[in-house]
mmCIF file of C-alpha atoms in Angstrom:
data_model
loop_
_atom_site.group_PDB
_atom_site.id
_atom_site.type_symbol
_atom_site.label_atom_id
_atom_site.label_comp_id
_atom_site.label_asym_id
_atom_site.label_seq_id
_atom_site.Cartn_x
_atom_site.Cartn_y
_atom_site.Cartn_z
ATOM 1 C CA MET A 24 -0.004 -0.014 -0.017
ATOM 2 C CA ARG A 25 1.341 3.386 -1.022
ATOM 3 C CA ARG A 26 1.985 5.754 1.945
ATOM 4 C CA ILE A 27 1.541 9.462 1.386
ATOM 5 C CA TRP A 28 3.228 11.945 3.742
ATOM 6 C CA PHE A 29 2.418 15.602 3.479
ATOM 7 C CA VAL A 30 2.428 18.759 5.637
ATOM 8 C CA VAL A 31 -0.453 20.982 6.578
ATOM 9 C CA ALA A 32 0.202 24.324 8.291
ATOM 10 C CA MET A 33 -2.395 25.758 10.689
ATOM 11 C CA VAL A 34 -2.706 28.221 13.603
ATOM 12 C CA VAL A 35 -4.238 27.631 16.998
ATOM 13 C CA SER A 36 -4.775 30.149 19.744
ATOM 14 C CA LEU A 37 -3.103 30.112 23.177
ATOM 15 C CA ALA A 38 -4.310 31.684 26.375
ATOM 16 C CA GLY A 39 -3.924 35.383 26.331
ATOM 17 C CA GLY A 40 -4.351 35.697 22.581
ATOM 18 C CA ALA A 41 -0.986 34.384 21.492
ATOM 19 C CA GLN A 42 -0.945 32.068 18.449
ATOM 20 C CA ALA A 43 0.801 28.778 18.020
ATOM 21 C CA GLN A 44 1.935 27.584 14.597
ATOM 22 C CA VAL A 45 1.119 23.939 13.921
ATOM 23 C CA GLN A 46 2.815 21.847 11.244
ATOM 24 C CA LEU A 47 0.772 18.720 10.791
ATOM 25 C CA ASN A 48 2.380 15.672 9.120
ATOM 26 C CA VAL A 49 -0.392 13.148 8.261
ATOM 27 C CA ARG A 50 -0.262 9.799 6.556
ATOM 28 C CA ASN A 51 -2.825 8.233 4.215
ATOM 29 C CA CYS A 52 -5.482 10.774 5.051
ATOM 30 C CA ALA A 53 -5.740 11.831 1.374
ATOM 31 C CA ASP A 54 -5.147 8.336 -0.004
ATOM 32 C CA ASN A 55 -8.596 7.310 -1.269
ATOM 33 C CA SER A 56 -7.382 3.811 -1.950
ATOM 34 C CA SER A 57 -6.888 3.219 1.770
ATOM 35 C CA SER A 58 -9.450 2.818 4.442
ATOM 36 C CA ARG A 59 -7.005 2.207 7.301
ATOM 37 C CA ASN A 60 -6.783 4.641 10.112
ATOM 38 C CA TRP A 61 -3.652 6.587 10.608
ATOM 39 C CA SER A 62 -1.575 8.427 13.125
ATOM 40 C CA ALA A 63 -1.144 12.184 13.200
ATOM 41 C CA HIS A 64 2.265 13.719 13.900
ATOM 42 C CA PHE A 65 2.618 17.418 14.398
ATOM 43 C CA ASN A 66 5.090 19.985 15.575
ATOM 44 C CA ILE A 67 3.681 22.958 17.413
ATOM 45 C CA THR A 68 5.783 26.126 17.634
ATOM 46 C CA VAL A 69 4.877 28.614 20.342
ATOM 47 C CA PRO A 70 6.244 32.187 20.647
ATOM 48 C CA ASP A 71 6.452 31.935 24.451
ATOM 49 C CA TRP A 72 6.341 29.027 26.915
ATOM 50 C CA ARG A 73 4.552 30.968 29.664
ATOM 51 C CA PRO A 74 1.022 30.489 28.369
ATOM 52 C CA LEU A 75 1.592 26.759 28.844
ATOM 53 C CA VAL A 76 2.195 27.073 32.614
ATOM 54 C CA PRO A 77 -1.380 26.875 33.905
ATOM 55 C CA ALA A 78 -2.676 23.386 34.657
ATOM 56 C CA GLY A 79 -4.156 21.823 31.539
ATOM 57 C CA ALA A 80 -2.782 24.465 29.136
ATOM 58 C CA ILE A 81 -0.491 22.041 27.354
ATOM 59 C CA GLU A 82 -3.206 19.367 26.974
ATOM 60 C CA GLU A 83 -5.587 22.049 25.736
ATOM 61 C CA LEU A 84 -3.111 23.111 23.050
ATOM 62 C CA LEU A 85 -2.497 19.532 21.992
ATOM 63 C CA GLU A 86 -6.232 18.827 21.875
ATOM 64 C CA LYS A 87 -6.793 21.847 19.634
ATOM 65 C CA ALA A 88 -4.064 20.613 17.255
ATOM 66 C CA ALA A 89 -5.571 17.137 17.227
ATOM 67 C CA SER A 90 -9.024 18.638 16.493
ATOM 68 C CA GLU A 91 -7.541 20.482 13.487
ATOM 69 C CA ALA A 92 -6.018 17.208 12.313
ATOM 70 C CA LEU A 93 -9.358 15.402 12.600
ATOM 71 C CA ALA A 94 -11.182 18.244 10.838
ATOM 72 C CA TYR A 95 -8.572 18.327 8.030
ATOM 73 C CA CYS A 96 -8.824 14.578 7.434
ATOM 74 C CA ALA A 97 -12.628 14.702 7.561
ATOM 75 C CA ARG A 98 -12.508 17.282 4.765
ATOM 76 C CA THR A 99 -10.042 15.343 2.591
ATOM 77 C CA ASN A 100 -11.047 11.750 3.179
ATOM 78 C CA PRO A 101 -14.095 11.108 5.412
ATOM 79 C CA ASN A 102 -13.402 7.334 5.319
ATOM 80 C CA VAL A 103 -10.403 7.440 7.632
ATOM 81 C CA ARG A 104 -9.502 9.200 10.827
ATOM 82 C CA PRO A 105 -6.407 9.319 12.924
ATOM 83 C CA LEU A 106 -6.307 7.127 15.970
ATOM 84 C CA ASP A 107 -2.973 8.045 17.540
ATOM 85 C CA PHE A 108 -1.478 11.501 18.011
ATOM 86 C CA PHE A 109 2.135 12.430 18.522
ATOM 87 C CA ALA A 110 3.102 16.025 19.151
ATOM 88 C CA TYR A 111 6.221 18.072 19.858
ATOM 89 C CA VAL A 112 5.824 21.559 21.276
ATOM 90 C CA MET A 113 8.742 23.789 20.429
ATOM 91 C CA GLN A 114 9.928 27.323 21.199
ATOM 92 C CA GLY A 115 12.348 28.107 18.520
ATOM 93 C CA SER A 116 14.710 25.131 18.324
ATOM 94 C CA ASN A 117 14.076 24.120 21.923
ATOM 95 C CA GLN A 118 11.701 21.331 22.660
ATOM 96 C CA LEU A 119 9.361 22.127 25.502
ATOM 97 C CA VAL A 120 7.291 18.976 25.798
ATOM 98 C CA HIS A 121 6.432 15.777 23.936
ATOM 99 C CA GLY A 122 2.780 14.609 24.014
ATOM 100 C CA ARG A 123 1.176 11.366 23.011
ATOM 101 C CA LYS A 124 -2.445 10.266 22.862
ATOM 102 C CA TYR A 125 -3.241 6.686 21.920
ATOM 103 C CA HIS A 126 -6.364 5.133 20.515
ATOM 104 C CA GLY A 127 -9.006 4.576 23.171
ATOM 105 C CA ARG A 128 -7.515 7.026 25.628
ATOM 106 C CA THR A 129 -8.973 10.361 26.519
ATOM 107 C CA ALA A 130 -5.935 11.886 28.260
ATOM 108 C CA TRP A 131 -2.646 13.026 26.805
ATOM 109 C CA GLU A 132 0.577 11.608 28.144
ATOM 110 C CA LEU A 133 3.317 14.227 28.522
ATOM 111 C CA TYR A 134 7.020 13.467 28.356
ATOM 112 C CA ASN A 135 10.150 15.540 28.817
ATOM 113 C CA ASN A 136 8.040 18.445 29.991
ATOM 114 C CA ASP A 137 10.432 21.369 30.445
ATOM 115 C CA VAL A 138 7.730 23.990 31.119
ATOM 116 C CA PRO A 139 7.595 23.533 35.002
ATOM 117 C CA GLY A 140 11.403 23.824 35.133
ATOM 118 C CA LYS A 141 11.371 27.040 33.137
ATOM 119 C CA GLN A 142 8.653 28.341 35.439
ATOM 120 C CA ARG A 143 10.653 27.496 38.569
ATOM 121 C CA ALA A 144 13.714 29.162 37.095
ATOM 122 C CA LEU A 145 11.724 32.240 36.267
ATOM 123 C CA GLU A 146 10.182 32.388 39.728
ATOM 124 C CA ALA A 147 13.622 32.006 41.278
ATOM 125 C CA GLN A 148 14.945 34.812 39.105
ATOM 126 C CA ILE A 149 11.965 37.080 39.992
ATOM 127 C CA ASP A 150 12.426 36.168 43.686
ATOM 128 C CA ALA A 151 16.143 37.048 43.541
ATOM 129 C CA GLN A 152 15.312 40.322 41.874
ATOM 130 C CA LYS A 153 12.753 41.155 44.534
ATOM 131 C CA LYS A 154 15.206 40.249 47.283
ATOM 132 C CA ALA A 155 17.917 42.351 45.670
ATOM 133 C CA ALA A 156 15.489 45.279 45.350
ATOM 134 C CA ALA A 157 14.385 44.870 48.934
ATOM 135 C CA ALA A 158 18.014 44.732 50.097
ATOM 136 C CA GLN A 159 18.824 47.812 48.053
ATOM 137 C CA ALA A 160 15.792 49.682 49.458
ATOM 138 C CA ALA A 161 16.778 48.659 53.007
ATOM 139 C CA ALA A 162 20.326 49.760 52.449
ATOM 140 C CA SER A 163 19.137 53.089 51.016
ATOM 141 C CA ALA A 164 16.795 53.555 54.000
ATOM 142 C CA ALA A 165 19.653 52.783 56.407
ATOM 143 C CA LEU A 166 21.905 55.251 54.641
ATOM 144 C CA SER A 167 19.218 57.873 54.821
ATOM 145 C CA GLU A 168 18.618 57.230 58.516
ATOM 146 C CA ALA A 169 22.397 57.322 59.229
ATOM 147 C CA ALA A 170 22.711 60.560 57.237
ATOM 148 C CA GLU A 171 19.835 62.143 59.239
ATOM 149 C CA LYS A 172 21.412 61.094 62.564
ATOM 150 C CA ALA A 173 24.819 62.454 61.467
ATOM 151 C CA LYS A 174 23.233 65.784 60.451
ATOM 152 C CA ALA A 175 21.560 66.032 63.858
ATOM 153 C CA ILE A 176 24.889 65.426 65.548
ATOM 154 C CA ARG A 177 26.645 68.004 63.368
ATOM 155 C CA ASP A 178 23.929 70.582 63.916
ATOM 156 C CA LYS A 179 24.123 70.117 67.648
ATOM 157 C CA PHE A 180 27.936 70.313 67.562
ATOM 158 C CA VAL A 181 27.777 73.563 65.578
ATOM 159 C CA SER A 182 25.034 74.984 67.776
ATOM 160 C CA ASP A 183 26.633 73.994 71.117
ATOM 161 C CA PHE A 184 30.087 75.317 70.295
ATOM 162 C CA ARG A 185 29.162 78.047 67.875
ATOM 163 C CA VAL A 186 31.328 76.568 65.146
ATOM 164 C CA GLU A 187 31.690 78.966 62.249
ATOM 165 C CA THR A 188 33.274 76.645 59.721
ATOM 166 C CA PHE A 189 35.061 73.338 59.268
ATOM 167 C CA ALA A 190 38.702 72.910 58.287
ATOM 168 C CA SER A 191 41.178 70.114 57.673
ATOM 169 C CA GLN A 192 44.362 69.545 59.675
ATOM 170 C CA SER A 193 46.360 69.844 56.445
ATOM 171 C CA GLY A 194 44.748 73.196 55.692
ATOM 172 C CA LEU A 195 45.452 74.506 59.207
ATOM 173 C CA LYS A 196 48.995 73.200 58.984
ATOM 174 C CA ALA A 197 49.631 74.944 55.690
ATOM 175 C CA ASN A 198 48.097 78.269 56.767
ATOM 176 C CA PRO A 199 45.967 78.735 59.909
ATOM 177 C CA PHE A 200 45.670 82.513 59.531
ATOM 178 C CA PRO A 201 42.530 82.607 57.361
ATOM 179 C CA TYR A 202 40.809 80.983 60.392
ATOM 180 C CA LYS A 203 42.426 83.135 63.074
ATOM 181 C CA ASP A 204 40.067 83.929 65.925
ATOM 182 C CA LYS A 205 37.322 81.784 64.440
ATOM 183 C CA VAL A 206 35.838 78.682 66.013
ATOM 184 C CA VAL A 207 36.598 75.876 63.656
ATOM 185 C CA GLY A 208 35.528 72.247 63.571
ATOM 186 C CA VAL A 209 38.379 69.878 62.690
ATOM 187 C CA ALA A 210 38.677 66.055 62.825
ATOM 188 C CA ALA A 211 41.821 64.938 64.672
ATOM 189 C CA ARG A 212 43.353 61.950 66.448
ATOM 190 C CA PHE A 213 44.404 62.415 70.051
ATOM 191 C CA VAL A 214 48.103 61.716 70.555
ATOM 192 C CA GLN A 215 48.896 62.800 74.047
ATOM 193 C CA MET A 216 48.742 65.411 76.761
ATOM 194 C CA VAL A 217 51.972 67.483 76.726
ATOM 195 C CA GLY A 218 51.184 69.663 79.629
ATOM 196 C CA ASP A 219 48.502 70.771 81.987
ATOM 197 C CA GLY A 220 45.563 71.457 79.685
ATOM 198 C CA GLU A 221 47.714 71.113 76.521
ATOM 199 C CA ALA A 222 47.293 68.234 74.071
ATOM 200 C CA ILE A 223 48.540 67.162 70.709
ATOM 201 C CA PHE A 224 45.886 66.115 68.213
ATOM 202 C CA GLY A 225 47.558 64.986 64.997
ATOM 203 C CA ASP A 226 49.445 68.129 63.841
ATOM 204 C CA LEU A 227 47.518 70.454 66.140
ATOM 205 C CA LEU A 228 48.457 71.839 69.543
ATOM 206 C CA VAL A 229 45.296 72.564 71.552
ATOM 207 C CA GLN A 230 45.245 74.507 74.781
ATOM 208 C CA ARG A 231 42.785 74.504 77.701
ATOM 209 C CA VAL A 232 41.833 70.862 77.026
ATOM 210 C CA PRO A 233 40.155 69.313 80.140
ATOM 211 C CA ASN A 234 42.699 67.019 81.617
ATOM 212 C CA THR A 235 40.187 64.104 81.877
ATOM 213 C CA ALA A 236 38.567 64.600 78.478
ATOM 214 C CA PHE A 237 40.960 62.325 76.548
ATOM 215 C CA THR A 238 42.662 59.351 78.151
ATOM 216 C CA GLU A 239 43.222 56.906 75.250
ATOM 217 C CA GLU A 240 45.793 57.519 72.558
ATOM 218 C CA GLY A 241 44.233 57.259 69.083
ATOM 219 C CA THR A 242 40.826 58.588 70.115
ATOM 220 C CA ILE A 243 39.314 60.261 67.070
ATOM 221 C CA ALA A 244 37.248 63.334 67.715
ATOM 222 C CA LEU A 245 35.745 66.407 66.135
ATOM 223 C CA LEU A 246 37.337 69.372 67.906
ATOM 224 C CA ALA A 247 35.838 72.774 68.175
ATOM 225 C CA ILE A 248 38.844 75.094 68.577
ATOM 226 C CA ARG A 249 39.387 78.806 68.350
ATOM 227 C CA VAL A 250 42.345 79.124 65.988
ATOM 228 C CA ASN A 251 45.181 81.270 67.423
ATOM 229 C CA GLY A 252 47.797 80.881 64.704
ATOM 230 C CA LEU A 253 51.216 79.088 64.779
ATOM 231 C CA LYS A 254 53.359 78.159 67.743
ATOM 232 C CA ASN A 255 56.879 76.781 67.938
ATOM 233 C CA VAL A 256 57.211 73.470 69.687
ATOM 234 C CA LYS A 257 60.172 71.109 70.152
ATOM 235 C CA SER A 258 60.612 68.635 67.323
ATOM 236 C CA PRO A 259 61.135 64.942 68.224
ATOM 237 C CA VAL A 260 64.339 65.049 66.157
ATOM 238 C CA GLY A 261 65.610 68.213 67.723
ATOM 239 C CA GLY A 262 65.066 71.910 67.156
ATOM 240 C CA GLU A 263 61.675 73.510 66.882
ATOM 241 C CA ILE A 264 58.841 73.402 64.376
ATOM 242 C CA ALA A 265 55.840 75.685 63.915
ATOM 243 C CA VAL A 266 52.488 73.965 64.419
ATOM 244 C CA PRO A 267 48.954 75.378 64.268
ATOM 245 C CA TYR A 268 47.441 75.852 67.680
ATOM 246 C CA GLY A 269 44.170 76.853 69.116
ATOM 247 C CA THR A 270 42.025 76.979 72.213
ATOM 248 C CA TYR A 271 39.702 74.138 73.089
ATOM 249 C CA VAL A 272 36.027 74.974 72.889
ATOM 250 C CA GLY A 273 34.414 71.546 72.812
ATOM 251 C CA SER A 274 34.544 68.117 71.179
ATOM 252 C CA TYR A 275 32.573 65.113 69.845
ATOM 253 C CA LYS A 276 34.206 61.722 70.118
ATOM 254 C CA CYS A 277 33.505 59.676 66.965
ATOM 255 C CA SER A 278 32.091 56.214 67.520
ATOM 256 C CA ILE A 279 33.198 55.048 64.027
ATOM 257 C CA THR A 280 36.786 55.253 62.838
ATOM 258 C CA ASN A 281 36.076 57.343 59.779
ATOM 259 C CA CYS A 282 33.753 59.616 61.765
ATOM 260 C CA SER A 283 30.830 58.706 59.481
ATOM 261 C CA ASP A 284 28.577 59.009 62.542
ATOM 262 C CA PHE A 285 29.373 62.733 62.407
ATOM 263 C CA PHE A 286 29.912 63.452 58.631
ATOM 264 C CA GLY A 287 27.420 60.900 57.396
ATOM 265 C CA PRO A 288 27.910 57.604 55.495
ATOM 266 C CA ARG A 289 30.194 57.709 52.574
ATOM 267 C CA THR A 290 28.837 56.277 49.347
ATOM 268 C CA GLN A 291 30.778 55.148 46.275
#
């Protein structure tokens, strides 16, 4: 008996309005010399796998394609009808699922179903994105809260000690005179007391420091000092050097090494 293979192209609809392209390969349906029943083989190409996620969506698609096969055969040769159906659902060149439905059975059997795995991967990706966004939002909120607390500390420092401006140690060391007689805020590391009420903070000599205010070498603080100018002090290697000096007005001891609790968090 002569076997005839041919291809019929058709379109079926998916949930949400998307369309699947069906390529139907049928045998003997148009062979009027044969009355035997035949099997229908078809490839279904979908633009997106996601409409196939809901329960029963794959079976519904396969059933629509099978109905098209039955209708086509009924039009071309009413004497025969397909008994068995074999289908491959593809997205591009990737096989999503293989379905079979044999004579006498009402349900489709699915094999190598990759759709649930793709859904799990997508859900994991979305979950990771949500967690990353939540972490970023939490970090941003924490930065904002830290910045607000630091501003409150700075504002209190400025108000309590009537600080007129802020300066760096390097700026005061290079030339303290633009700040002369002004109360300046400057970050500095406590080195040691060098006399009654006199202390070294980094490159600064500060007078009228309360003798019990700083007891640990390395303590980092924001000093409010009234800048007096330069003063000659003995150098560790001999001779004298000029260092900026001022009068102690007040201080804030930093709780974080980089004083971000005072200046606010630093962002990249």
